[in-house]
């Protein structure tokens, strides 16, 4: 399939230089020298947009906002002669706008770096359609529970030092009879709004405990991590029901890690703390998910009886093209260890990131470099063959 790139830069020399480089790699190239021309040329067929941040007639940030507003799925490469930190902030902004950024290049840059970024478009996962789902109704969700349409995928969390599977994270999908496989970002929020999240979580836990029992019987020893919605942490009677469900499945609560997002914890801190403390007393392990993305104070975080901290993938995925991300990851690991918390890094996509995390002392890694989330049968094969890249061995 033809790969198409659209370049916008007011300097013709740069446009030509990039055009030649991309064409040599077999790309179909179009160039624009101003934002108006860029807007005219831009179509949904473009795979990559190369955008100069500083142009005389517009600023690149405005242009980013324009691209985001028309729901373009092309990946973006940002270039500019401005300070690298400005480029990096623009990258963060683009991510916040929901745009996929392949990387940033400060002028002058090497053609090889440009080609490498362009090439990474072919290997990165296609962006998932998130807006395809029209409002999901209460009936549909209830029906999904009744008809067992929830499917659980598993992603391994690997102990970086021993290379053993330390835990698996259960990630729900919806096998919809008409709409196909739907990812959680498209329905978890709605289930929360409709007050149906506890039932959904209960269904996910039931499936995951059942699968865990099978893997246990086959001799595998690892914990099970479950995502818990903030809404669930407002119901004081939930810990007892959860405990009973886990005991009924023949699993001990100290094999279950409850992943709670940092922002979720803070919605009603007093109630969350009450619930989390009781869960810990019942033996469950607690993990603070998406760490670094909320706005909680350290003082609050330190009061949560957590066992583990999960560094959000937005930092881990940017470690190698964003100095600040690397600094945040390193410091988070040190801080967590001082607080006697185990550290999990999610979103580990490259061997390079894996090695940086190992060097920084991170305990556990999770991400595409090891395995994508897999359905139970595929995950059993994964366990059997342990087929992750040898390059990850330290
Ligand atoms: P999360 O808890 O932060 O889960 C990690 C997400 O990152 C997963 O997306 C996973 O597939 C993805 N991921 C894993 N490794 C990589 C990587 O190397 N690179 C990249 N780019 N992504 C990676 P998924 O499965 O679509 O889940 C999205 C979110 O939905 C989860 O984010 C979690 O917040 C929520 N979720 C999933 N299952 C459940 C559930 O059973 N209950 C609740 N309440 N929320 C759930
Ligand atoms: Ca999680
Ligand atoms: Ca996360």
Coordinates of C-alpha atoms and ligand atoms in Angstrom, one line a residue:
X1 CA 0.0 0.0 0.0
X2 CA 1.3 3.5 -0.8
X3 CA 2.5 5.4 2.2
X4 CA 1.8 9.1 1.9
X5 CA 3.6 12.0 3.7
X6 CA 2.7 15.6 3.7
X7 CA 5.4 18.1 4.6
X8 CA 4.8 21.7 5.6
X9 CA 7.8 24.0 6.0
X10 CA 8.3 27.6 4.8
X11 CA 11.9 26.9 3.8
X12 CA 11.9 25.4 0.3
X13 CA 15.4 23.9 0.9
X14 CA 14.1 21.9 3.8
X15 CA 11.1 20.7 1.9
X16 CA 13.2 19.5 -1.0
X17 CA 15.7 17.8 1.3
X18 CA 12.8 15.9 3.1
X19 CA 11.1 15.2 -0.1
X20 CA 14.1 13.5 -1.6
X21 CA 14.8 11.5 1.5
X22 CA 11.2 10.2 1.8
X23 CA 11.0 9.4 -1.9
X24 CA 14.1 7.4 -1.8
X25 CA 12.4 5.3 0.9
X26 CA 9.4 4.8 -1.5
X27 CA 7.0 7.3 0.1
X28 CA 4.6 9.5 -2.0
X29 CA 5.4 13.0 -1.0
X30 CA 3.5 16.3 -1.0
X31 CA 4.9 19.6 0.2
X32 CA 3.3 22.8 1.4
X33 CA 5.1 26.1 2.2
X34 CA 2.3 27.7 4.3
X35 CA -0.5 26.6 6.5
X36 CA -3.2 27.4 3.9
X37 CA -1.7 25.2 1.3
X38 CA -1.2 22.5 4.0
X39 CA -4.9 22.6 4.9
X40 CA -5.9 22.3 1.2
X41 CA -3.6 19.3 0.6
X42 CA -4.4 17.5 3.9
X43 CA -6.5 14.4 3.5
X44 CA -7.3 11.3 5.5
X45 CA -5.1 9.3 3.2
X46 CA -1.9 10.8 4.6
X47 CA 0.0 8.4 6.9
X48 CA 2.5 11.0 8.2
X49 CA 2.5 14.8 8.5
X50 CA 5.9 16.5 8.9
X51 CA 5.2 19.9 10.5
X52 CA 7.5 22.8 11.0
X53 CA 6.5 24.5 14.2
X54 CA 7.7 28.0 13.3
X55 CA 6.3 29.5 10.1
X56 CA 5.8 33.1 9.2
X57 CA 2.0 33.0 8.7
X58 CA 0.9 30.8 11.5
X59 CA 2.2 29.0 14.5
X60 CA 2.6 25.3 14.4
X61 CA 0.6 24.9 17.6
X62 CA -2.4 26.4 15.9
X63 CA -1.9 24.0 13.0
X64 CA -1.7 21.0 15.4
X65 CA -5.0 22.1 16.9
X66 CA -6.5 22.2 13.3
X67 CA -5.3 18.7 12.6
X68 CA -6.8 17.4 15.8
X69 CA -10.1 19.2 15.1
X70 CA -10.6 17.4 11.8
X71 CA -10.0 13.9 13.2
X72 CA -7.0 13.0 11.1
X73 CA -5.3 9.8 12.1
X74 CA -1.9 10.5 10.4
X75 CA 1.1 10.3 12.7
X76 CA 3.1 13.5 13.1
X77 CA 6.8 14.4 13.0
X78 CA 7.5 17.9 14.5
X79 CA 10.5 19.9 13.3
X80 CA 11.8 23.2 14.2
X81 CA 14.8 25.4 14.8
X82 CA 13.5 26.5 18.2
X83 CA 14.7 25.3 21.6
X84 CA 14.3 21.5 22.0
X85 CA 12.2 22.1 25.1
X86 CA 9.6 24.0 23.1
X87 CA 9.5 21.2 20.6
X88 CA 9.0 18.7 23.4
X89 CA 6.1 20.8 24.9
X90 CA 4.5 20.9 21.5
X91 CA 4.8 17.1 21.4
X92 CA 3.1 16.8 24.8
X93 CA 0.4 19.2 23.5
X94 CA -0.1 17.1 20.4
X95 CA -0.5 14.0 22.5
X96 CA -3.0 15.7 24.7
X97 CA -5.0 16.6 21.6
X98 CA -5.1 12.9 20.8
X99 CA -2.5 13.1 18.0
X100 CA 0.1 10.4 17.5
X101 CA 3.6 11.9 17.4
X102 CA 6.4 9.8 16.0
X103 CA 9.0 12.2 17.2
X104 CA 10.6 15.6 17.1
X105 CA 13.6 16.8 15.1
X106 CA 15.6 20.0 15.9
X107 CA 17.1 21.7 12.9
X108 CA 19.7 20.9 11.8
X109 CA 19.0 17.2 11.9
X110 CA 20.4 14.2 10.1
X111 CA 18.6 12.6 7.2
X112 CA 19.0 9.2 8.9
X113 CA 17.1 10.4 11.9
X114 CA 14.2 11.6 9.7
X115 CA 14.1 8.3 7.8
X116 CA 14.1 6.4 11.1
X117 CA 11.1 8.3 12.4
X118 CA 9.3 7.9 9.1
X119 CA 10.0 4.2 9.1
X120 CA 8.7 3.9 12.7
X121 CA 5.2 4.7 11.3
X122 CA 5.2 1.3 9.6
X123 CA 5.9 -0.6 12.8
X124 CA 3.8 1.4 15.3
X125 CA 0.3 0.1 16.0
X126 CA -2.4 1.7 13.9
X127 CA -4.3 4.2 15.9
X128 CA -7.5 2.7 17.0
X129 CA -10.8 4.2 16.0
X130 CA -12.1 5.6 19.3
X131 CA -15.0 7.6 18.1
X132 CA -16.7 4.7 16.2
X133 CA -19.0 3.8 19.0
X134 CA -22.3 5.8 19.2
X135 CA -23.7 6.2 22.7
X136 CA -23.9 2.8 24.3
X137 CA -27.1 2.1 26.1
X138 CA -27.8 0.6 29.4
X139 CA -29.6 -2.3 27.7
X140 CA -26.6 -3.1 25.5
X141 CA -24.3 -3.3 28.5
X142 CA -26.7 -5.3 30.5
X143 CA -27.2 -7.6 27.6
X144 CA -23.4 -8.0 27.2
X145 CA -23.2 -9.2 30.8
X146 CA -26.1 -11.6 30.3
X147 CA -24.7 -13.0 27.0
X148 CA -21.1 -13.3 28.2
X149 CA -19.8 -10.8 25.6
X150 CA -17.0 -9.6 27.9
X151 CA -13.7 -11.1 26.8
X152 CA -10.5 -10.8 29.0
X153 CA -7.1 -10.2 27.4
X154 CA -3.9 -10.7 29.4
X155 CA -0.7 -8.9 29.3
X156 CA 2.4 -10.1 31.2
X157 CA 4.3 -8.1 33.7
X158 CA 7.9 -9.3 33.7
X159 CA 10.3 -9.1 36.6
X160 CA 13.2 -7.3 34.9
X161 CA 15.9 -9.0 37.0
X162 CA 14.7 -12.6 36.8
X163 CA 12.8 -12.4 33.5
X164 CA 9.9 -14.3 35.1
X165 CA 6.2 -13.5 34.7
X166 CA 5.5 -11.7 38.0
X167 CA 1.9 -10.9 37.2
X168 CA -0.6 -10.6 34.4
X169 CA -2.9 -7.6 33.9
X170 CA -6.5 -8.4 32.9
X171 CA -7.8 -6.0 30.2
X172 CA -11.4 -6.3 29.1
X173 CA -12.7 -6.1 25.6
X174 CA -16.2 -6.4 24.4
X175 CA -17.0 -9.0 21.7
X176 CA -20.0 -7.2 20.3
X177 CA -22.2 -9.4 18.0
X178 CA -22.6 -6.6 15.5
X179 CA -19.8 -4.2 16.1
X180 CA -17.0 -6.6 16.6
X181 CA -14.2 -6.3 19.2
X182 CA -14.5 -3.1 21.1
X183 CA -11.7 -1.7 23.2
X184 CA -12.3 -0.5 26.8
X185 CA -11.7 3.2 26.2
X186 CA -15.0 3.1 24.3
X187 CA -17.2 1.7 26.9
X188 CA -15.7 1.8 30.5
X189 CA -16.7 5.5 30.9
X190 CA -20.2 4.8 29.8
X191 CA -20.5 1.8 32.1
X192 CA -19.3 4.1 35.0
X193 CA -21.8 6.8 34.1
X194 CA -24.7 4.3 34.0
X195 CA -23.7 2.8 37.3
X196 CA -22.9 -0.6 35.7
X197 CA -19.2 -0.7 36.3
X198 CA -19.4 -3.0 39.3
X199 CA -21.2 -5.7 37.4
X200 CA -18.7 -5.4 34.6
X201 CA -15.8 -5.6 36.9
X202 CA -17.4 -8.6 38.6
X203 CA -17.7 -10.4 35.3
X204 CA -14.1 -9.6 34.4
X205 CA -12.8 -10.8 37.7
X206 CA -14.9 -14.0 37.4
X207 CA -13.4 -14.8 34.0
X208 CA -9.8 -13.9 35.1
X209 CA -10.0 -15.9 38.3
X210 CA -11.1 -18.9 36.4
X211 CA -8.3 -18.6 33.9
X212 CA -5.8 -18.0 36.7
X213 CA -6.9 -21.2 38.4
X214 CA -6.2 -23.1 35.2
X215 CA -2.8 -21.6 34.8
X216 CA -2.1 -22.3 38.5
X217 CA -3.0 -25.9 37.9
X218 CA -0.5 -26.0 35.1
X219 CA 2.2 -24.9 37.5
X220 CA 2.5 -21.3 36.6
X221 CA 2.9 -18.9 39.6
X222 CA 2.0 -15.3 39.1
X223 CA -0.4 -12.7 40.4
X224 CA -3.4 -11.3 38.7
X225 CA -3.8 -7.5 38.3
X226 CA -7.3 -6.1 37.8
X227 CA -8.3 -2.5 36.9
X228 CA -10.7 -1.0 39.4
X229 CA -12.7 2.0 38.5
X230 CA -12.8 5.1 40.7
X231 CA -16.6 4.7 41.0
X232 CA -16.2 1.3 42.7
X233 CA -14.0 3.0 45.4
X234 CA -17.0 4.9 46.6
X235 CA -19.0 1.8 47.7
X236 CA -18.1 0.8 51.3
X237 CA -19.6 -2.6 51.0
X238 CA -17.6 -3.6 47.9
X239 CA -14.5 -5.0 49.6
X240 CA -16.5 -7.7 51.3
X241 CA -18.2 -8.8 48.1
X242 CA -14.9 -8.8 46.2
X243 CA -13.2 -10.9 49.0
X244 CA -16.0 -13.4 48.9
X245 CA -15.8 -13.7 45.1
X246 CA -12.1 -14.3 45.2
X247 CA -12.4 -16.9 48.0
X248 CA -15.2 -18.7 46.2
X249 CA -12.8 -19.1 43.2
X250 CA -10.3 -20.8 45.4
X251 CA -7.7 -18.0 45.0
X252 CA -6.1 -16.2 47.9
X253 CA -6.5 -12.4 48.0
X254 CA -2.7 -11.9 48.2
X255 CA -2.5 -13.1 44.6
X256 CA -4.7 -10.3 43.4
X257 CA -3.4 -6.8 42.6
X258 CA -6.0 -4.1 42.4
X259 CA -4.9 -1.3 40.0
X260 CA -6.4 2.0 40.9
X261 CA -5.6 5.2 39.0
X262 CA -4.0 8.1 40.7
X263 CA -6.8 10.4 39.7
X264 CA -9.4 7.8 40.7
X265 CA -8.0 7.8 44.2
X266 CA -8.4 11.5 44.7
X267 CA -12.1 11.8 43.7
X268 CA -13.2 11.1 47.3
X269 CA -10.0 10.6 49.1
X270 CA -11.5 9.8 52.5
X271 CA -13.8 7.1 51.2
X272 CA -11.1 5.6 48.9
X273 CA -8.7 5.5 51.8
X274 CA -11.3 3.7 54.0
X275 CA -11.9 1.1 51.2
X276 CA -8.3 0.6 50.3
X277 CA -7.2 0.2 53.8
X278 CA -9.8 -2.6 54.3
X279 CA -8.8 -4.2 51.1
X280 CA -5.1 -4.3 52.2
X281 CA -6.2 -5.8 55.6
X282 CA -8.0 -8.5 53.6
X283 CA -4.7 -9.3 51.9
X284 CA -5.2 -7.7 48.5
X285 CA -2.2 -5.9 46.9
X286 CA -2.7 -2.3 45.7
X287 CA -1.1 -0.6 42.7
X288 CA -1.3 3.1 41.9
X289 CA -2.0 3.1 38.1
X290 CA -1.2 5.8 35.6
X291 CA 1.2 7.4 38.1
X292 CA 2.3 10.8 37.1
X293 CA -0.8 11.8 35.2
X294 CA -3.0 13.0 38.0
X295 CA -2.5 16.1 40.1
X296 CA -2.4 14.5 43.5
X297 CA 0.0 15.8 46.1
X298 CA 2.8 13.5 47.3
X299 CA 1.3 13.8 50.8
X300 CA -1.8 12.1 49.7
X301 CA 0.0 9.4 47.7
X302 CA 2.1 8.6 50.7
X303 CA -1.1 8.0 52.7
X304 CA -2.4 5.4 50.3
X305 CA -1.5 1.9 51.6
X306 CA -0.1 0.9 48.2
X307 CA 2.4 -1.9 47.4
X308 CA 3.2 -0.8 43.9
X309 CA 3.4 2.2 41.7
X310 CA 2.8 2.0 37.9
X311 CA 4.5 4.6 35.9
X312 CA 2.2 5.8 33.2
X313 CA 3.0 4.7 29.6
X314 CA 3.1 8.3 28.4
X315 CA 6.4 8.8 30.3
X316 CA 7.9 5.3 29.4
X317 CA 7.1 5.6 25.7
X318 CA 8.7 9.0 25.5
X319 CA 11.9 8.2 27.5
X320 CA 14.0 8.3 24.4
X321 CA 12.9 11.3 22.6
X322 CA 12.0 13.5 25.6
X323 CA 14.6 14.2 28.2
X324 CA 12.1 15.3 30.7
X325 CA 10.3 11.9 30.5
X326 CA 13.5 10.1 31.2
X327 CA 14.2 12.3 34.2
X328 CA 10.7 11.8 35.6
X329 CA 10.9 8.0 35.2
X330 CA 14.3 7.8 36.9
X331 CA 13.2 10.0 39.8
X332 CA 9.9 8.2 40.2
X333 CA 11.7 4.9 40.5
X334 CA 14.0 6.3 43.2
X335 CA 11.2 7.9 45.1
X336 CA 9.0 4.8 45.0
X337 CA 11.9 2.6 46.3
X338 CA 12.4 5.0 49.2
X339 CA 8.8 4.6 50.0
X340 CA 9.3 0.8 49.7
X341 CA 7.0 0.5 46.7
X342 CA 7.6 -1.8 43.8
X343 CA 7.8 -0.1 40.5
X344 CA 6.1 -1.3 37.3
X345 CA 6.7 0.5 34.0
X346 CA 3.9 0.1 31.4
X347 CA 4.2 0.9 27.7
X348 CA 7.7 -0.6 27.3
X349 CA 7.8 -0.8 23.5
X350 CA 11.6 -1.1 22.7
X351 CA 14.6 -3.0 23.9
X352 CA 16.2 0.4 24.4
X353 CA 13.5 1.5 26.9
X354 CA 13.7 -1.9 28.6
X355 CA 17.5 -1.5 29.2
X356 CA 17.1 2.1 30.4
X357 CA 14.5 0.9 32.9
X358 CA 16.7 -1.9 34.1
X359 CA 19.6 0.5 34.6
X360 CA 17.3 2.8 36.6
X361 CA 16.4 -0.1 38.9
X362 CA 12.8 -0.5 37.8
X363 CA 11.4 -3.8 39.1
X364 CA 8.8 -4.8 36.5
X365 CA 8.2 -4.1 32.8
X366 CA 5.0 -4.4 30.8
X367 CA 4.6 -3.5 27.2
X368 CA 4.5 -4.5 23.5
X369 CA 8.2 -5.4 23.5
X370 CA 7.3 -8.4 25.6
X371 CA 3.8 -9.1 24.4
X372 CA 0.6 -7.3 23.4
X373 CA -2.5 -8.2 25.5
X374 CA -3.6 -11.7 24.4
X375 CA -6.7 -13.8 24.8
X376 CA -6.4 -16.7 27.2
X377 CA -5.6 -19.4 24.7
X378 CA -2.9 -17.3 23.0
X379 CA -1.6 -16.3 26.5
X380 CA -1.2 -20.0 27.4
X381 CA 1.0 -20.4 24.2
X382 CA 3.0 -17.4 25.3
X383 CA 3.6 -19.0 28.7
X384 CA 4.7 -22.2 27.1
X385 CA 7.1 -20.7 24.6
X386 CA 8.3 -17.6 26.5
X387 CA 9.0 -16.2 23.1
X388 CA 10.1 -12.6 23.9
X389 CA 13.2 -11.1 22.4
X390 CA 16.5 -12.5 23.8
X391 CA 17.8 -9.0 23.6
X392 CA 15.9 -8.2 26.8
X393 CA 18.2 -10.5 28.8
X394 CA 20.5 -8.4 30.9
Ligands
LIG1 P1 -4.4 0.9 31.6 O1 -4.8 0.3 32.9 O2 -3.4 2.0 31.6 O3 -3.9 -0.3 30.7 C1 -2.8 -0.2 29.8 C2 -3.2 0.0 28.4 O4 -2.0 0.2 27.6 C3 -4.0 -1.1 27.8 O5 -4.9 -0.6 26.8 C4 -2.9 -1.9 27.1 O6 -3.3 -2.6 26.0 C5 -2.0 -0.7 26.6 N1 -0.6 -1.1 26.4 C6 0.1 -2.1 27.0 N2 1.4 -2.1 26.6 C7 1.5 -1.1 25.7 C8 2.6 -0.6 25.0 O7 3.7 -1.1 25.0 N3 2.4 0.5 24.2 C9 1.2 1.1 24.1 N4 1.0 2.1 23.3 N5 0.1 0.6 24.8 C10 0.3 -0.4 25.6 P2 -6.4 -1.2 26.8 O8 -6.4 -2.7 27.0 O9 -7.0 -0.6 25.6 O10 -7.0 -0.6 28.1 C11 -7.3 0.8 28.2 C12 -7.7 1.2 29.6 O11 -9.0 0.7 29.8 C13 -6.8 0.6 30.6 O12 -5.7 1.4 30.8 C14 -7.8 0.7 31.8 O13 -7.8 2.0 32.4 C15 -9.1 0.4 31.2 N6 -9.6 -1.0 31.5 C16 -9.2 -2.1 30.8 N7 -9.8 -3.2 31.4 C17 -10.6 -2.7 32.4 C18 -11.5 -3.3 33.4 O14 -11.7 -4.5 33.4 N8 -12.0 -2.5 34.3 C19 -11.8 -1.1 34.3 N9 -12.4 -0.3 35.2 N10 -11.0 -0.5 33.4 C20 -10.4 -1.3 32.4
LIG2 CA1 -3.9 -0.7 34.5
LIG3 CA1 -1.9 3.6 32.1

